[in-house]
Short mmCIF file of C-alpha atoms in Angstrom, two decimals:
data_model
loop_
_atom_site.label_atom_id
_atom_site.label_comp_id
_atom_site.label_asym_id
_atom_site.label_seq_id
_atom_site.Cartn_x
_atom_site.Cartn_y
_atom_site.Cartn_z
CA MET R 1 0.00 0.00 0.00
CA THR R 2 1.39 3.38 -0.97
CA VAL R 3 1.89 6.10 1.60
CA GLN R 4 1.98 9.88 1.29
CA VAL R 5 4.65 11.74 3.24
CA TYR R 6 5.66 15.36 3.36
CA ALA R 7 8.89 16.57 1.76
CA PRO R 8 11.13 17.94 4.53
CA ASP R 9 12.69 20.94 2.80
CA GLY R 10 9.84 23.34 2.06
CA ALA R 11 9.87 26.59 0.15
CA THR R 12 12.68 29.09 -0.14
CA GLY R 13 12.57 32.85 0.15
CA PRO R 14 14.30 35.21 -2.21
CA ASP R 15 18.08 35.26 -2.22
CA PRO R 16 19.33 37.87 0.23
CA ALA R 17 21.61 39.24 -2.48
CA THR R 18 22.10 38.72 -6.18
CA LEU R 19 25.22 39.08 -8.30
CA ALA R 20 25.37 42.02 -10.65
CA PRO R 21 25.48 41.04 -14.32
CA SER R 22 29.00 40.49 -15.64
CA PRO R 23 30.31 43.27 -17.89
CA PRO R 24 30.66 42.09 -21.52
CA VAL R 25 34.08 43.76 -21.94
CA LEU R 26 36.72 44.23 -19.23
CA SER R 27 38.99 46.54 -21.19
CA GLY R 28 39.43 49.81 -19.36
CA LEU R 29 37.43 48.73 -16.31
CA ARG R 30 38.82 49.05 -12.80
CA ILE R 31 39.20 45.73 -10.93
CA GLY R 32 39.01 45.48 -7.16
CA VAL R 33 40.16 42.50 -5.08
CA LEU R 34 38.18 41.56 -1.98
CA ASP R 35 40.50 39.22 -0.08
CA ASN R 36 38.66 37.03 2.44
CA THR R 37 41.98 36.65 4.34
CA LYS R 38 42.02 32.86 4.19
CA PRO R 39 45.50 31.43 3.55
CA ASN R 40 46.58 32.08 -0.04
CA ALA R 41 43.32 33.87 -0.92
CA GLY R 42 45.10 37.19 -1.38
CA LEU R 43 47.83 35.56 -3.49
CA LEU R 44 45.35 33.70 -5.69
CA LEU R 45 42.99 36.64 -6.16
CA GLY R 46 45.84 39.07 -6.73
CA GLN R 47 47.38 36.83 -9.39
CA MET R 48 44.01 36.40 -11.06
CA ALA R 49 43.49 40.14 -11.12
CA SER R 50 46.94 40.72 -12.61
CA ARG R 51 46.40 38.09 -15.31
CA LEU R 52 43.00 39.53 -16.16
CA ALA R 53 44.47 42.98 -16.43
CA GLU R 54 47.26 41.74 -18.73
CA ARG R 55 44.86 39.88 -20.98
CA THR R 56 42.00 42.36 -21.17
CA GLY R 57 43.37 45.81 -20.58
CA ALA R 58 41.58 46.19 -17.26
CA ILE R 59 43.25 48.02 -14.39
CA VAL R 60 43.88 46.52 -10.96
CA ALA R 61 42.71 49.45 -8.90
CA HIS R 62 42.31 48.46 -5.27
CA THR R 63 42.51 45.62 -2.73
CA GLU R 64 40.40 45.28 0.40
CA THR R 65 40.22 42.57 3.05
CA LYS R 66 37.30 41.09 4.98
CA ASN R 67 36.71 38.28 7.46
CA ALA R 68 35.80 35.06 5.67
CA ALA R 69 32.98 34.28 8.09
CA LEU R 70 31.15 37.58 7.79
CA ALA R 71 29.71 39.76 5.07
CA ALA R 72 31.92 42.64 3.95
CA PRO R 73 31.27 45.65 6.19
CA ASP R 74 29.78 48.78 4.66
CA GLN R 75 33.08 50.61 5.15
CA VAL R 76 34.88 48.06 2.96
CA LEU R 77 32.26 48.25 0.25
CA GLY R 78 32.37 52.03 0.53
CA ARG R 79 36.11 52.11 -0.08
CA LEU R 80 35.71 49.93 -3.16
CA THR R 81 33.03 52.28 -4.41
CA LYS R 82 35.21 55.29 -3.67
CA GLU R 83 37.96 53.77 -5.81
CA MET R 84 35.48 53.60 -8.69
CA VAL R 85 35.87 49.83 -8.92
CA GLN R 86 33.57 48.25 -11.51
CA VAL R 87 34.54 44.57 -11.14
CA VAL R 88 35.30 42.80 -7.85
CA LEU R 89 37.12 39.48 -7.55
CA THR R 90 36.44 37.60 -4.33
CA GLY R 91 36.09 34.05 -3.08
CA THR R 92 34.48 31.93 -0.43
CA ALA R 93 35.84 29.27 1.91
CA ASP R 94 39.51 28.20 2.02
CA MET N 1 12.51 46.53 20.20
CA LYS N 2 13.65 42.98 20.10
CA GLN N 3 15.60 42.25 16.94
CA LYS N 4 13.57 39.84 14.86
CA PRO N 5 14.84 36.97 12.75
CA ASP N 6 15.44 37.77 9.12
CA THR N 7 12.11 36.63 7.76
CA THR N 8 11.45 37.68 4.23
CA HIS N 9 8.05 36.06 3.90
CA SER N 10 5.26 36.04 6.46
CA GLN N 11 3.67 32.86 5.11
CA ALA N 12 4.92 29.88 3.15
CA GLY N 13 2.86 27.34 1.24
CA GLU N 14 2.19 23.86 2.56
CA PRO N 15 5.15 21.59 1.79
CA ALA N 16 4.94 19.15 -1.11
CA THR N 17 4.02 15.53 -0.56
CA ILE N 18 5.73 12.42 -1.89
CA GLU N 19 4.16 9.04 -2.64
CA LEU N 20 6.20 6.10 -1.39
CA ALA N 21 5.62 2.54 -2.58
CA ASP N 22 5.01 1.29 0.96
CA ASP N 23 5.33 2.31 4.59
CA ARG N 24 8.46 0.33 5.40
CA PRO N 25 11.26 2.36 7.06
CA GLU N 26 13.70 1.08 4.47
CA THR N 27 11.63 2.61 1.68
CA LEU N 28 11.58 6.00 3.34
CA LEU N 29 15.30 5.86 4.05
CA ARG N 30 16.13 4.84 0.48
CA HIS N 31 14.06 7.65 -0.98
CA PHE N 32 15.52 10.25 1.38
CA GLU N 33 19.06 9.10 0.69
CA ALA N 34 18.45 9.46 -3.03
CA GLN N 35 17.33 13.04 -2.47
CA GLY N 36 20.33 13.86 -0.26
CA TRP N 37 18.04 14.14 2.77
CA GLY N 38 18.33 12.72 6.27
CA ASP N 39 21.30 12.12 8.57
CA GLY N 40 21.97 8.50 7.65
CA LEU N 41 19.85 7.06 10.45
CA PRO N 42 16.35 5.58 10.12
CA MET N 43 13.48 8.07 10.35
CA VAL N 44 9.77 8.10 11.11
CA ALA N 45 7.61 8.76 8.03
CA PRO N 46 6.09 12.28 8.15
CA THR N 47 2.52 11.41 7.25
CA GLU N 48 -0.22 14.00 7.42
CA ASP N 49 -1.65 12.50 10.63
CA ARG N 50 1.69 12.41 12.40
CA VAL N 51 2.54 15.97 11.38
CA ALA N 52 -0.88 17.18 12.56
CA ALA N 53 -0.34 15.49 15.91
CA MET N 54 3.09 17.07 16.17
CA LEU N 55 1.65 20.51 15.43
CA ALA N 56 -0.87 19.97 18.24
CA GLY N 57 2.10 20.14 20.57
CA LEU N 58 2.02 23.91 20.00
CA GLY N 59 -1.41 24.06 21.55
CA GLY N 60 -3.19 25.62 18.61
CA GLY N 61 -3.30 29.24 17.60
CA GLY N 62 -1.23 30.80 14.87
CA SER N 63 -0.83 29.60 11.32
CA PRO N 64 1.19 26.41 10.77
CA ASP N 65 2.60 28.05 7.65
CA GLU N 66 3.72 31.29 9.25
CA VAL N 67 7.46 31.80 8.74
CA VAL N 68 9.41 31.41 11.98
CA ALA N 69 12.81 32.04 10.42
CA THR N 70 14.57 32.17 7.09
CA LEU N 71 17.55 29.84 7.28
CA PRO N 72 20.71 30.31 5.18
CA PRO N 73 22.37 29.36 2.94
CA ARG N 74 19.31 27.94 1.17
CA SER N 75 17.03 30.74 2.40
CA GLY N 76 14.65 28.02 3.53
CA LEU N 77 11.42 29.24 5.08
CA ALA N 78 11.03 27.43 8.40
CA THR N 79 7.38 27.22 9.43
CA PRO N 80 5.74 25.35 12.32
CA ARG N 81 4.50 22.73 9.83
CA LEU N 82 7.96 22.23 8.35
CA ILE N 83 9.47 22.07 11.81
CA ALA N 84 6.84 19.47 12.72
CA ILE N 85 7.68 17.39 9.63
CA ASN N 86 11.32 17.26 10.65
CA ALA N 87 10.35 16.61 14.25
CA VAL N 88 8.38 13.56 13.12
CA LEU N 89 11.34 12.37 11.06
CA ALA N 90 13.61 12.73 14.10
CA GLY N 91 11.26 10.85 16.44
CA CYS N 92 10.19 13.79 18.61
CA ALA N 93 7.12 13.81 20.81
CA PRO N 94 4.65 16.70 20.33
CA ALA N 95 5.52 18.11 23.76
CA GLN N 96 8.94 19.05 22.37
CA MET N 97 7.53 21.34 19.68
CA PRO N 98 7.55 24.62 21.67
CA VAL N 99 11.24 24.15 22.40
CA LEU N 100 12.01 23.23 18.81
CA VAL N 101 10.22 26.29 17.41
CA ALA N 102 12.11 28.53 19.84
CA ALA N 103 15.40 26.89 18.82
CA VAL N 104 14.64 27.58 15.15
CA GLU N 105 13.80 31.17 15.97
CA ALA N 106 17.19 31.46 17.66
CA LEU N 107 18.94 29.87 14.67
CA GLY N 108 17.43 32.53 12.43
CA HIS N 109 18.66 35.43 14.52
CA PRO N 110 21.23 37.46 12.55
CA ARG N 111 23.61 37.60 15.51
CA LEU N 112 24.02 33.82 15.45
CA ASN N 113 25.43 34.02 11.87
CA LEU N 114 23.93 30.71 10.75
CA ARG N 115 25.32 31.17 7.24
CA GLY N 116 28.83 31.04 8.66
CA VAL N 117 28.00 28.28 11.14
CA ASN N 118 26.69 26.07 8.37
CA ALA N 119 29.36 26.86 5.81
CA THR N 120 32.56 26.70 7.86
CA THR N 121 35.18 23.94 7.76
CA HIS N 122 35.07 23.94 11.61
CA PRO N 123 33.12 21.09 13.31
CA VAL N 124 30.71 23.54 14.97
CA ALA N 125 27.21 22.41 15.90
CA PRO N 126 24.37 24.39 17.48
CA LEU N 127 23.97 23.37 21.13
CA VAL N 128 20.36 23.78 22.28
CA ILE N 129 20.10 24.47 26.03
CA VAL N 130 16.59 24.24 27.46
CA HIS N 131 15.81 26.37 30.50
CA GLY N 132 13.02 26.29 33.03
CA GLU N 133 9.51 24.95 32.75
CA ALA N 134 9.92 24.07 29.08
CA ALA N 135 12.49 21.46 30.07
CA ARG N 136 10.08 19.79 32.48
CA LEU N 137 7.11 19.91 30.13
CA GLY N 138 9.12 18.52 27.24
CA GLY N 139 10.77 15.77 29.28
CA PHE N 140 14.33 17.04 28.77
CA ASN N 141 17.23 15.75 30.83
CA GLY N 142 19.65 18.08 32.62
CA GLY N 143 20.81 15.45 35.11
CA ALA N 144 23.00 12.37 34.89
CA GLY N 145 24.38 11.74 31.43
CA ALA N 146 22.54 14.74 30.00
CA PHE N 147 24.89 15.24 27.06
CA GLY N 148 24.71 11.53 26.23
CA PRO N 149 22.10 9.07 24.99
CA GLY N 150 19.05 7.71 26.75
CA ASN N 151 16.60 10.60 26.84
CA ARG N 152 14.14 10.95 23.97
CA ALA N 153 13.62 14.72 24.24
CA ASN N 154 17.32 15.57 24.27
CA ALA N 155 18.19 13.08 21.53
CA THR N 156 15.37 13.82 19.13
CA THR N 157 15.20 17.61 19.59
CA GLY N 158 18.89 17.86 18.80
CA ARG N 159 18.41 15.52 15.87
CA ALA N 160 15.44 17.53 14.59
CA VAL N 161 17.57 20.68 14.67
CA ARG N 162 20.17 18.93 12.53
CA LEU N 163 17.53 17.68 10.09
CA ILE N 164 16.08 21.20 9.82
CA LEU N 165 19.56 22.52 9.09
CA ASN N 166 20.13 19.83 6.46
CA HIS N 167 16.74 20.11 4.80
CA VAL N 168 15.49 23.66 5.28
CA ALA N 169 18.74 25.57 5.64
CA GLY N 170 20.52 23.46 3.03
CA ALA N 171 23.46 22.58 5.27
CA ALA N 172 24.10 19.17 3.77
CA ILE N 173 27.69 17.96 3.65
CA GLY N 174 29.40 18.90 0.43
CA SER N 175 27.04 21.70 -0.54
CA GLY N 176 26.03 23.81 2.45
CA ASP N 177 28.38 22.35 5.07
CA ALA N 178 32.13 22.35 4.37
CA SER N 179 33.14 20.83 7.71
CA THR N 180 36.54 19.17 7.33
CA GLN N 181 35.93 16.30 9.75
CA GLY N 182 32.37 16.88 10.96
CA GLY N 183 31.69 15.82 14.52
CA PRO N 184 29.35 13.75 16.67
CA ALA N 185 27.64 16.90 17.97
CA LYS N 186 26.32 17.45 14.46
CA TYR N 187 24.00 14.45 14.88
CA SER N 188 22.26 15.79 17.97
CA TYR N 189 23.26 18.40 20.54
CA CYS N 190 20.62 19.31 23.09
CA VAL N 191 20.62 19.42 26.86
CA ALA N 192 18.53 20.86 29.68
CA GLU N 193 19.95 23.11 32.33
CA ASN N 194 19.87 21.46 35.77
CA ILE N 195 18.12 24.34 37.47
CA GLU N 196 17.13 22.26 40.52
CA GLU N 197 20.81 21.86 41.39
CA SER N 198 22.04 25.21 40.15
CA PRO N 199 23.01 27.40 43.12
CA TRP N 200 22.65 30.48 40.92
CA GLY N 201 19.28 29.85 39.26
CA SER N 202 18.87 29.69 35.52
CA LEU N 203 21.36 31.03 33.03
CA ALA N 204 18.33 32.45 31.20
CA THR N 205 17.60 34.80 34.09
CA SER N 206 21.16 36.08 34.14
CA VAL N 207 21.91 39.54 32.82
CA ASP N 208 24.81 37.88 31.05
CA VAL N 209 22.49 36.23 28.55
CA VAL N 210 23.03 37.88 25.19
CA SER N 211 19.46 38.49 24.19
CA ARG N 212 18.71 40.21 27.46
CA ALA N 213 21.99 42.05 27.85
CA HIS N 214 21.82 43.56 24.38
CA GLU N 215 18.11 44.07 24.07
CA PRO N 216 17.20 46.33 26.96
CA SER N 217 13.49 46.36 26.26
CA ASP N 218 13.37 42.66 27.10
CA ALA N 219 15.27 43.19 30.33
CA ASP N 220 12.47 45.45 31.54
CA GLY N 221 10.09 42.53 31.73
CA PRO N 222 10.12 39.52 34.03
CA ALA N 223 12.69 36.81 33.48
CA PRO N 224 11.44 34.13 31.10
CA VAL N 225 10.14 31.04 32.87
CA SER N 226 10.91 28.93 29.81
CA ALA N 227 13.66 29.70 27.35
CA VAL N 228 16.07 28.18 24.88
CA THR N 229 19.67 29.20 24.31
CA VAL N 230 21.50 28.22 21.15
CA HIS N 231 25.30 28.34 21.31
CA CYS N 232 27.26 27.29 18.25
CA GLY N 233 30.35 25.52 19.43
CA GLU N 234 32.39 22.36 19.72
CA ALA N 235 31.43 19.16 21.48
CA PRO N 236 32.00 19.31 25.28
CA HIS N 237 35.60 19.12 26.54
CA ASN N 238 35.81 17.24 29.82
CA VAL N 239 37.16 18.80 33.04
CA HIS N 240 37.94 16.22 35.71
CA ASP N 241 38.48 17.20 39.35
CA MET N 242 37.81 14.63 42.06
CA GLU N 243 39.83 16.05 44.90
CA SER N 244 39.55 19.82 45.16
CA ALA N 245 37.53 21.37 47.95
CA ASP N 246 37.94 24.97 46.95
CA PRO N 247 36.66 26.80 43.87
CA ALA N 248 40.01 28.03 42.62
CA ALA N 249 41.50 24.55 42.32
CA ILE N 250 38.52 23.32 40.29
CA LEU N 251 38.36 26.41 38.15
CA ASN N 252 42.08 26.30 37.44
CA LYS N 253 41.40 23.03 35.63
CA VAL N 254 38.46 24.58 33.78
CA ALA N 255 40.73 27.48 32.78
CA SER N 256 43.40 25.06 31.60
CA THR N 257 40.85 23.42 29.33
CA MET N 258 39.82 26.82 27.97
CA ALA N 259 43.37 27.99 27.28
CA SER N 260 44.16 26.07 24.12
CA LEU N 261 45.77 27.05 20.85
CA GLY N 262 43.58 24.47 19.13
CA SER N 263 40.31 26.32 19.43
CA ASN N 264 39.09 29.43 17.64
CA HIS N 265 39.34 31.44 20.85
CA GLY N 266 42.98 32.21 20.13
CA PRO N 267 42.35 34.16 16.92
CA ILE N 268 38.80 35.41 17.69
CA SER N 269 38.39 37.38 20.90
CA GLN N 270 34.63 37.93 20.75
CA ALA N 271 33.99 34.20 21.04
CA GLU N 272 31.94 32.91 23.98
CA PHE N 273 32.78 29.96 26.21
CA PHE N 274 29.92 27.96 27.66
CA VAL N 275 31.05 26.24 30.85
CA ALA N 276 28.77 23.45 32.03
CA LEU N 277 29.59 22.87 35.69
CA CYS N 278 28.40 19.66 37.28
CA PRO N 279 26.26 20.17 40.40
CA GLU N 280 29.07 19.17 42.77
CA HIS N 281 31.59 21.58 41.27
CA ALA N 282 28.96 24.33 41.23
CA ALA N 283 28.11 23.64 44.87
CA THR N 284 31.77 23.86 45.86
CA CYS N 285 31.93 27.30 44.26
CA ALA N 286 28.63 28.54 45.69
CA ASP N 287 29.30 27.19 49.18
CA ALA N 288 32.46 29.29 49.23
CA GLY N 289 30.36 32.34 48.39
CA TRP N 290 31.19 32.55 44.70
CA SER N 291 28.46 33.90 42.43
CA ARG N 292 28.04 33.02 38.76
CA SER N 293 29.80 36.24 37.77
CA ASP N 294 32.61 35.52 40.26
CA VAL N 295 33.23 32.22 38.50
CA ALA N 296 33.28 33.93 35.10
CA ALA N 297 35.59 36.67 36.38
CA TYR N 298 38.03 34.13 37.78
CA LEU N 299 38.05 32.11 34.57
CA PHE N 300 38.61 35.29 32.57
CA GLN N 301 41.62 35.98 34.76
CA ARG N 302 43.03 32.44 34.68
CA ALA N 303 42.27 31.20 31.14
CA ARG N 304 45.24 32.87 29.49
CA LEU N 305 48.21 32.12 27.28
CA PRO N 306 51.36 34.14 26.63
CA ALA N 307 50.39 36.83 24.12
CA GLY N 308 53.49 36.20 22.04
CA GLU N 309 52.64 32.51 21.77
CA VAL N 310 49.14 33.28 20.49
CA ARG N 311 50.45 35.91 18.05
CA ALA N 312 52.99 33.43 16.70
CA ALA N 313 50.27 30.83 16.21
CA PHE N 314 47.77 33.02 14.34
CA ALA N 315 48.81 35.46 11.64
CA LEU N 316 45.18 36.41 11.15
CA ARG N 317 43.54 37.69 14.33
CA ALA N 318 40.12 39.18 15.01
CA TRP N 319 40.94 40.72 18.37
CA ALA N 320 39.38 43.57 20.30
CA PRO N 321 41.69 46.58 19.91
CA TRP N 322 42.88 46.52 23.52
CA LEU N 323 44.17 42.95 23.18
CA ASN N 324 46.58 44.10 20.48
CA ALA N 325 48.29 46.22 23.11
CA VAL N 326 49.09 43.26 25.39
CA PRO N 327 52.90 42.74 25.18
CA ASP N 328 54.23 39.40 23.97
CA ASN N 329 55.62 38.54 27.41
CA GLU N 330 52.31 39.03 29.22
CA LEU N 331 49.32 36.74 29.46
CA LEU N 332 46.46 37.18 27.04
CA PRO N 333 42.87 36.27 28.03
CA MET N 334 41.17 33.70 25.81
CA THR N 335 38.17 35.97 25.34
CA GLU N 336 37.86 39.73 25.43
CA HIS N 337 35.36 40.08 28.31
CA PRO N 338 34.25 38.04 31.36
CA ASP N 339 30.65 38.27 30.11
CA ASN N 340 31.67 35.99 27.26
CA ILE N 341 32.04 33.14 29.77
CA ARG N 342 28.56 31.64 30.35
CA ILE N 343 28.21 29.45 33.40
CA PHE N 344 25.39 26.91 33.73
CA VAL N 345 24.81 23.67 35.59
CA VAL N 346 24.38 20.27 33.92
CA GLY N 347 24.77 16.71 35.08
CA GLY N 348 24.25 14.32 37.95
CA PRO N 349 26.42 12.91 40.74
CA GLY N 350 30.16 12.98 40.13
CA LYS N 351 32.87 15.52 39.51
CA HIS N 352 33.09 16.06 35.77
CA SER N 353 32.33 19.43 34.20
CA SER N 354 32.86 20.55 30.63
CA VAL N 355 33.90 23.46 28.48
CA ILE N 356 32.14 24.15 25.18
CA PRO N 357 34.34 26.41 23.05
CA SER N 358 32.75 28.53 20.36
CA TRP N 359 33.18 28.48 16.61
CA GLY N 360 34.00 32.14 17.07
CA MET N 361 32.17 34.35 14.57
CA THR N 362 28.83 33.73 16.22
CA ARG N 363 26.98 34.92 19.30
CA SER N 364 24.63 32.81 21.38
CA VAL N 365 20.94 33.66 21.27
CA THR N 366 18.37 33.09 24.02
CA VAL N 367 14.69 33.28 23.23
CA PRO N 368 11.67 32.57 25.42
CA VAL N 369 9.65 29.43 24.75
CA ALA N 370 6.06 30.32 23.96
CA SER N 371 3.69 29.07 26.60
CA ASN N 372 1.52 26.24 25.43
CA PRO N 373 -2.11 26.84 26.31
CA GLY N 374 -2.76 23.13 25.96
CA SER N 375 -0.18 22.17 28.55
CA LYS N 376 -0.52 22.94 32.23
CA PRO N 377 2.08 21.79 34.74
CA ASP N 378 -0.27 19.20 36.24
CA THR N 379 -1.60 17.79 33.02
CA ALA N 380 0.00 15.38 30.62
CA PRO N 381 1.66 16.95 27.59
CA PRO N 382 0.38 16.14 24.10
CA THR N 383 1.35 12.66 23.06
CA ASP N 384 2.28 10.80 19.94
CA PRO N 385 -0.42 9.88 17.44
CA PRO N 386 -1.84 6.35 17.58
CA GLN N 387 0.25 3.64 15.98
CA GLY N 388 -0.30 3.30 12.28
CA ALA N 389 -1.23 6.97 11.86
#
């Protein structure tokens, strides 16, 4: 005999934040690095930014740091905005 | 105003149903495993009758689909009905529902940082501490062996919290939970406070409790009779002292357990310690005239490591500014303030206490347990549905 049970996961709400659409062309844009301060994150992100700049003509404009376990504080985002950054490279986890 | 959980919807729809080929436990387990659900252990099928009986544990009133909390990273909408479904799966009794709903409300509080708790590589698990009348009504154990097996309320409430995290919050291993080794506390981690043998009353009535200390409007009212605290930390670390007759000797051993380079307290100074004293250790302290805050103050003073040693161990430090001024050759406290050391009483006869270090980037949350109009102290709590339901 079949049995009906509830699914245990339920509905989801809207994402608390969404990514901005990627720019079609990086040439001339200012790249910011948001280092989550995990080991090697700054090295990896910095190298990626440099390679991107070499290949596309973008400019590595500014680097900020944040705690990996928390959202970036408004002051950090404000400094990136102040530096007129249009693309931000960041990462999660280790 | 009390800070509310981050709810983005007021109501959620009734969860979907699934048709299983039969009612055997193996069939349910196989289906759940295929979906990436469950914790690997057998579960009770959440049929409509069982879920309705579980919801009755809330005593009626309110919508079963009202959002209690939005749980990251999945942004799952936790409702009483969804909590009841997972409670059935875990094997809870309906009388545990008020505690479980309060625990979910605490999990959704922004200060707890559930996104980080779920996502980290650390083995952190939410410890649910049940205070006051809710512990008695729900049948929770704060006495002998309270952190261990043998009590249905402790075991299944903690398990239901884990299932809610896996299913609703999306904290399944490999996707929402990056824990390197995991840990046994991730299966189930729930205990009652042993208020009957606490010489200082309930932790929930203490001004040290985060939700009361930082939300002054709540502190104006009477202390909650029933409450739940959720602290996201490691499994308990044992402190053994059979011979000491004075508080300092016992607490020196507690402090030694706290002062470790292996926990996140070295690099993160805001982190809270929960110290679960056994009744005999607590009595030794209280009989000597020590208050709860005296114990915390002493541990703050004694749980220290050489500042230079901690600096050398952690290149990345989230310390309160004043800690950065402590010279390398002086002792550094393992947390930035005595109020971060929460003292409560758990256990039965014997002389073993425990320290529960924090994950770090989280703060404990205490919320009152809603009174259940269907449960009075002298009446039996709601019970399980009949067999076969």
